[in-house]
């Protein structure tokens, strides 16, 4: 039997093998007891804020030499703040969350539950060890806190970024070995060994296909050119059909979609039963990730790109192309067009309409809702005018400026957070085909397009008209979306439509889309230090530096905003290419989501929301705007802060109905500050101060 001395020596040897850290919850308690933020600790450890969060929720463990430094710090804090004297609150106990159709659950990818709600949700477990004979993790897997089980089909998350040395960087910090040297081998490895993919977002939907992002060097190693040249438009980039890689794909019995092998390539075989066989590739050096939507991506390391895209995939959707494409795909993923229904006659299960969706077949718009080149317009000879529901691009006439306004020193710009997303909340839209009515009675609850004359309505010239995008007064009858005419009624005016195209079946189609993107936006801002509980002063300070806290997460925030705007824009995608002729169909028309009436409803409601706030600001403060551009408004101000002119109650709380500061969709943030002289000079030149309030050369044509 071993002696006490031998046992102690054995235990001491174990202790010396690796420094021991306290449990994740205790690490967080000690840091909070010391009054240190996660961001400040990240600076001390020379790592990112997200990594510190991972240490404190059990998703990852530090490696040497950071491990020893972290242990030393925690030991020092433990001596100062022992557990029995600490005032820090214990870690919250989170009840299991039920699966709700249309929302993300923790069953899809390793880090999804934690990423989707970093404070409230329990930490997700690490990717399990790979089975023998498959790709293995390069890094040791740390023990994790208890969490809901991941989908066993996709243990390594939704995507990976492949570098030329065969390292495939996944979400959650994992690194897989990918032995592929050709594109067909890469596809086979992804489907059979990688453990990549994501579960469907709706019970009637489809799982997300795995995404492999190729670095420039990885693309070259796999036989692809580093760059594609010869096309003016990025969307036209693709390999020629006789390229060796395309031939390899075809020889291996794989297929490419009609888009061919471009920046976003989909390689597939026909599904066998329920098993989909499809992999999507994104080639970074072919500009698959646009810098406007993913700022800084060209400077990021593969692991950071994987983390950035992994967060986006868990909170929004696995990217399917541009952020605009992903925004549109998210609508369908959350509201699948069909579901399995039992045929009463045969007893067999068949595909049937999924209530609340747009259905599986495209639908012709009403003529006034269509673009002038649409076949419905050209073939019918329609000359009755079109809906013009667009975002504001309005500049106030300098003649309406008072002496008092001109003497104010500053022009301050406010930007509404994701204004289109806020407008999509509880928005009732048409689900069926339009029916034509003559001289109908106006009903503000029926979505559709109405021909009416509101030119007799006289409003203050210091405010834009709510009925036109350029803010000018209408000159006669015109087509309007329901929300625009409902607002005319709200302002106290009678509405008598001449004719209308209305839809009998209606529903809040965009509600799950709104909810998912709102949560993604708010959660990502919170990760960057901008939370709902901040005072207005703290909010403005946090917004000034939130992008510096974590550039990868800041890029995710930009991508979420681009997903909103791009997704709404795709509802009315116009024909592309110089060879297009009026009256011809174009690819977008084959989608059930080509719905210009829904786009018009969102923009109409957003513009009405803006005007309502402008009107309330006049009532509460007497202030009139200088200019409006979509979701940005510029006001004259005595100070450089929105706090100098926004209305507050005697209690200090912001007044409801006017512009309010905050991190949620529809609330405002500071867009920029310039001098009043600068703003007036632009206004005199016919330029829009709201477009340039952030700074830059205002002489450049703003494209209005």
Coordinates of N, CA and C in Angstrom, one line a residue, residues 337-434:
X337 N -42.3 28.2 -47.0 CA -43.5 28.3 -47.8 C -44.4 27.1 -47.7
X338 N -43.9 26.0 -47.4 CA -44.7 24.7 -47.4 C -44.4 23.9 -46.1
X339 N -45.3 23.0 -45.9 CA -45.2 22.0 -44.8 C -45.8 20.7 -45.2
X340 N -45.5 19.7 -44.5 CA -46.1 18.4 -44.9 C -47.5 18.3 -44.3
X341 N -48.5 17.9 -45.2 CA -49.9 17.8 -44.8 C -50.4 16.4 -45.3
X342 N -51.3 15.9 -44.6 CA -51.9 14.6 -45.0 C -53.0 14.7 -46.0
X343 N -52.9 14.0 -47.1 CA -53.9 14.0 -48.1 C -55.1 13.2 -47.6
X344 N -56.2 13.8 -47.4 CA -57.4 13.1 -46.8 C -57.8 11.9 -47.7
X345 N -57.7 12.0 -49.0 CA -58.1 10.9 -49.9 C -57.2 9.7 -49.9
X346 N -55.9 10.0 -49.9 CA -54.9 8.9 -50.0 C -54.3 8.5 -48.7
X347 N -54.3 9.5 -47.8 CA -53.6 9.2 -46.5 C -52.2 9.5 -46.6
X348 N -51.6 9.9 -47.7 CA -50.2 10.1 -47.9 C -49.9 11.5 -47.4
X349 N -48.6 11.7 -47.1 CA -48.1 13.1 -46.7 C -47.7 13.8 -48.0
X350 N -48.2 15.0 -48.2 CA -47.9 15.8 -49.4 C -47.5 17.2 -48.9
X351 N -46.9 17.9 -49.9 CA -46.5 19.3 -49.6 C -47.7 20.2 -49.6
X352 N -47.9 21.0 -48.6 CA -49.0 21.9 -48.6 C -48.6 23.3 -48.1
X353 N -49.5 24.3 -48.2 CA -49.2 25.7 -47.9 C -49.0 25.8 -46.4
X354 N -48.0 26.5 -46.0 CA -47.7 26.8 -44.6 C -48.3 28.2 -44.3
X355 N -49.3 28.2 -43.5 CA -50.1 29.4 -43.2 C -49.1 30.5 -42.6
X356 N -49.4 31.7 -43.1 CA -48.5 32.9 -42.7 C -47.4 33.1 -43.5
X357 N -47.1 32.2 -44.5 CA -45.9 32.4 -45.4 C -46.4 33.0 -46.7
X358 N -45.4 33.3 -47.6 CA -45.8 33.8 -48.9 C -46.1 32.7 -49.9
X359 N -46.0 31.5 -49.5 CA -46.3 30.4 -50.4 C -45.1 30.0 -51.3
X360 N -45.2 29.0 -52.1 CA -44.1 28.5 -52.9 C -44.0 29.1 -54.3
X361 N -45.1 29.7 -54.7 CA -45.1 30.2 -56.1 C -45.0 31.8 -56.1
X362 N -44.3 32.3 -57.1 CA -44.2 33.8 -57.2 C -45.6 34.3 -57.6
X363 N -45.8 35.6 -57.3 CA -47.1 36.3 -57.4 C -46.9 37.6 -58.2
X364 N -47.7 37.8 -59.2 CA -47.6 39.1 -59.9 C -48.1 40.2 -59.0
X365 N -47.4 41.4 -59.1 CA -47.9 42.5 -58.3 C -49.0 43.2 -59.0
X366 N -49.6 44.1 -58.3 CA -50.6 45.1 -59.0 C -49.7 46.0 -59.8
X367 N -50.3 46.5 -61.0 CA -49.5 47.3 -61.9 C -48.9 48.5 -61.2
X368 N -49.6 49.3 -60.3 CA -48.9 50.4 -59.7 C -47.8 50.0 -58.7
X369 N -47.8 48.8 -58.3 CA -46.7 48.3 -57.3 C -45.5 47.8 -58.1
X370 N -45.6 47.5 -59.4 CA -44.5 47.0 -60.1 C -43.6 48.1 -60.6
X371 N -42.4 47.7 -61.0 CA -41.5 48.6 -61.7 C -41.9 48.8 -63.1
X372 N -41.6 50.0 -63.7 CA -42.1 50.3 -65.1 C -41.7 49.2 -66.1
X373 N -40.6 48.5 -65.9 CA -40.1 47.5 -66.9 C -40.7 46.1 -66.7
X374 N -41.6 46.0 -65.6 CA -42.1 44.7 -65.3 C -43.1 44.2 -66.4
X375 N -43.1 42.9 -66.7 CA -44.0 42.4 -67.7 C -45.5 42.8 -67.5
X376 N -45.9 42.8 -66.2 CA -47.3 43.2 -65.9 C -47.6 44.6 -66.4
X377 N -46.7 45.5 -66.3 CA -46.9 46.9 -66.8 C -46.8 46.9 -68.3
X378 N -45.7 46.4 -68.9 CA -45.4 46.5 -70.3 C -46.5 45.8 -71.1
X379 N -46.9 44.6 -70.7 CA -47.9 43.8 -71.4 C -49.3 44.4 -71.3
X380 N -49.6 45.1 -70.2 CA -51.0 45.6 -70.1 C -51.1 47.0 -70.6
X381 N -49.9 47.7 -70.9 CA -50.0 49.1 -71.3 C -50.4 50.0 -70.2
X382 N -50.1 49.6 -69.0 CA -50.5 50.4 -67.8 C -49.8 51.8 -67.8
X383 N -50.7 52.8 -67.7 CA -50.2 54.2 -67.6 C -50.8 55.0 -66.4
X384 N -51.2 54.2 -65.4 CA -51.9 54.9 -64.3 C -51.0 55.3 -63.1
X385 N -49.7 55.3 -63.4 CA -48.8 55.8 -62.3 C -48.3 54.6 -61.4
X386 N -47.4 54.9 -60.5 CA -46.8 53.9 -59.6 C -46.6 54.4 -58.2
X387 N -46.6 53.5 -57.3 CA -46.2 53.8 -55.9 C -44.9 54.4 -55.9
X388 N -44.8 55.5 -55.0 CA -43.5 56.1 -54.8 C -43.2 56.1 -53.3
X389 N -43.2 55.0 -52.7 CA -42.9 54.9 -51.3 C -41.5 54.6 -51.0
X390 N -40.7 55.7 -50.9 CA -39.3 55.6 -50.6 C -38.9 56.4 -49.4
X391 N -37.7 56.2 -48.9 CA -37.2 56.8 -47.7 C -37.0 58.3 -48.0
X392 N -37.0 59.1 -46.9 CA -36.9 60.5 -47.0 C -35.5 60.9 -47.6
X393 N -35.5 61.9 -48.5 CA -34.3 62.6 -48.9 C -34.8 64.1 -49.1
X394 N -34.8 64.8 -47.9 CA -35.4 66.1 -47.9 C -34.4 67.1 -47.2
X395 N -34.4 68.3 -47.8 CA -33.6 69.4 -47.3 C -34.5 70.6 -47.1
X396 N -34.5 71.2 -46.0 CA -35.4 72.3 -45.7 C -34.9 73.6 -46.5
X397 N -35.8 74.3 -46.9 CA -35.5 75.6 -47.6 C -34.8 76.6 -46.7
X398 N -33.7 77.2 -47.1 CA -33.0 78.1 -46.2 C -33.9 79.3 -45.9
X399 N -34.9 79.6 -46.8 CA -35.7 80.8 -46.6 C -36.6 80.6 -45.3
X400 N -36.8 79.4 -44.9 CA -37.6 79.2 -43.7 C -36.9 79.2 -42.4
X401 N -35.5 79.4 -42.5 CA -34.7 79.5 -41.3 C -35.0 80.8 -40.6
X402 N -35.1 80.7 -39.3 CA -35.3 82.0 -38.5 C -33.9 82.5 -38.1
X403 N -33.9 83.8 -37.7 CA -32.7 84.4 -37.2 C -32.2 83.6 -36.0
X404 N -33.1 83.2 -35.1 CA -32.7 82.5 -33.9 C -32.0 81.2 -34.2
X405 N -32.5 80.4 -35.2 CA -31.9 79.2 -35.7 C -30.6 79.4 -36.3
X406 N -30.4 80.5 -37.0 CA -29.1 80.7 -37.7 C -28.0 81.1 -36.7
X407 N -28.4 81.6 -35.5 CA -27.4 82.0 -34.6 C -27.0 80.8 -33.7
X408 N -27.7 79.7 -33.8 CA -27.3 78.5 -33.0 C -25.9 78.0 -33.6
X409 N -25.0 77.6 -32.7 CA -23.7 77.2 -33.2 C -23.5 75.9 -33.9
X410 N -24.4 74.9 -33.6 CA -24.1 73.6 -34.0 C -25.3 73.0 -34.8
X411 N -25.0 72.0 -35.7 CA -25.9 71.1 -36.3 C -25.6 69.7 -35.8
X412 N -26.6 69.1 -35.3 CA -26.4 67.8 -34.7 C -27.2 66.7 -35.4
X413 N -26.6 65.6 -35.8 CA -27.3 64.6 -36.5 C -27.7 63.4 -35.6
X414 N -29.0 63.0 -35.7 CA -29.4 61.8 -35.0 C -29.7 60.7 -36.0
X415 N -29.4 59.5 -35.7 CA -29.6 58.4 -36.5 C -30.5 57.4 -35.8
X416 N -31.6 56.9 -36.4 CA -32.4 56.0 -35.8 C -31.9 54.6 -36.1
X417 N -31.8 53.8 -35.0 CA -31.2 52.4 -35.1 C -32.2 51.6 -36.0
X418 N -31.6 51.0 -37.0 CA -32.4 50.1 -37.9 C -33.8 50.4 -38.1
X419 N -34.1 51.6 -38.6 CA -35.4 52.2 -38.8 C -36.4 51.2 -39.5
X420 N -35.8 50.6 -40.6 CA -36.7 49.7 -41.3 C -37.1 48.5 -40.5
X421 N -36.1 48.0 -39.7 CA -36.4 46.9 -38.8 C -37.5 47.3 -37.8
X422 N -37.4 48.5 -37.2 CA -38.5 48.9 -36.3 C -39.8 49.0 -37.0
X423 N -39.8 49.4 -38.3 CA -41.1 49.5 -39.0 C -41.7 48.1 -39.3
X424 N -40.8 47.1 -39.4 CA -41.3 45.8 -39.7 C -42.0 45.1 -38.5
X425 N -41.9 45.6 -37.3 CA -42.5 45.1 -36.1 C -44.0 45.1 -36.2
X426 N -44.7 44.0 -36.1 CA -46.2 43.9 -36.1 C -46.8 44.5 -37.3
X427 N -46.0 44.4 -38.4 CA -46.5 45.0 -39.7 C -47.4 44.0 -40.4
X428 N -48.6 44.3 -40.7 CA -49.5 43.4 -41.4 C -49.4 43.7 -42.9
X429 N -49.1 42.6 -43.6 CA -48.9 42.7 -45.1 C -49.8 41.7 -45.8
X430 N -50.0 41.9 -47.1 CA -50.8 41.0 -47.9 C -50.1 39.7 -48.2
X431 N -50.9 38.6 -48.1 CA -50.3 37.3 -48.4 C -50.9 36.7 -49.7
X432 N -52.0 37.3 -50.1 CA -52.7 36.7 -51.3 C -52.5 37.7 -52.5
X433 N -53.0 37.3 -53.7 CA -52.9 38.2 -54.8 C -53.7 39.4 -54.7
X434 N -53.4 40.5 -55.3 CA -54.2 41.8 -55.2 C -55.5 41.7 -56.0

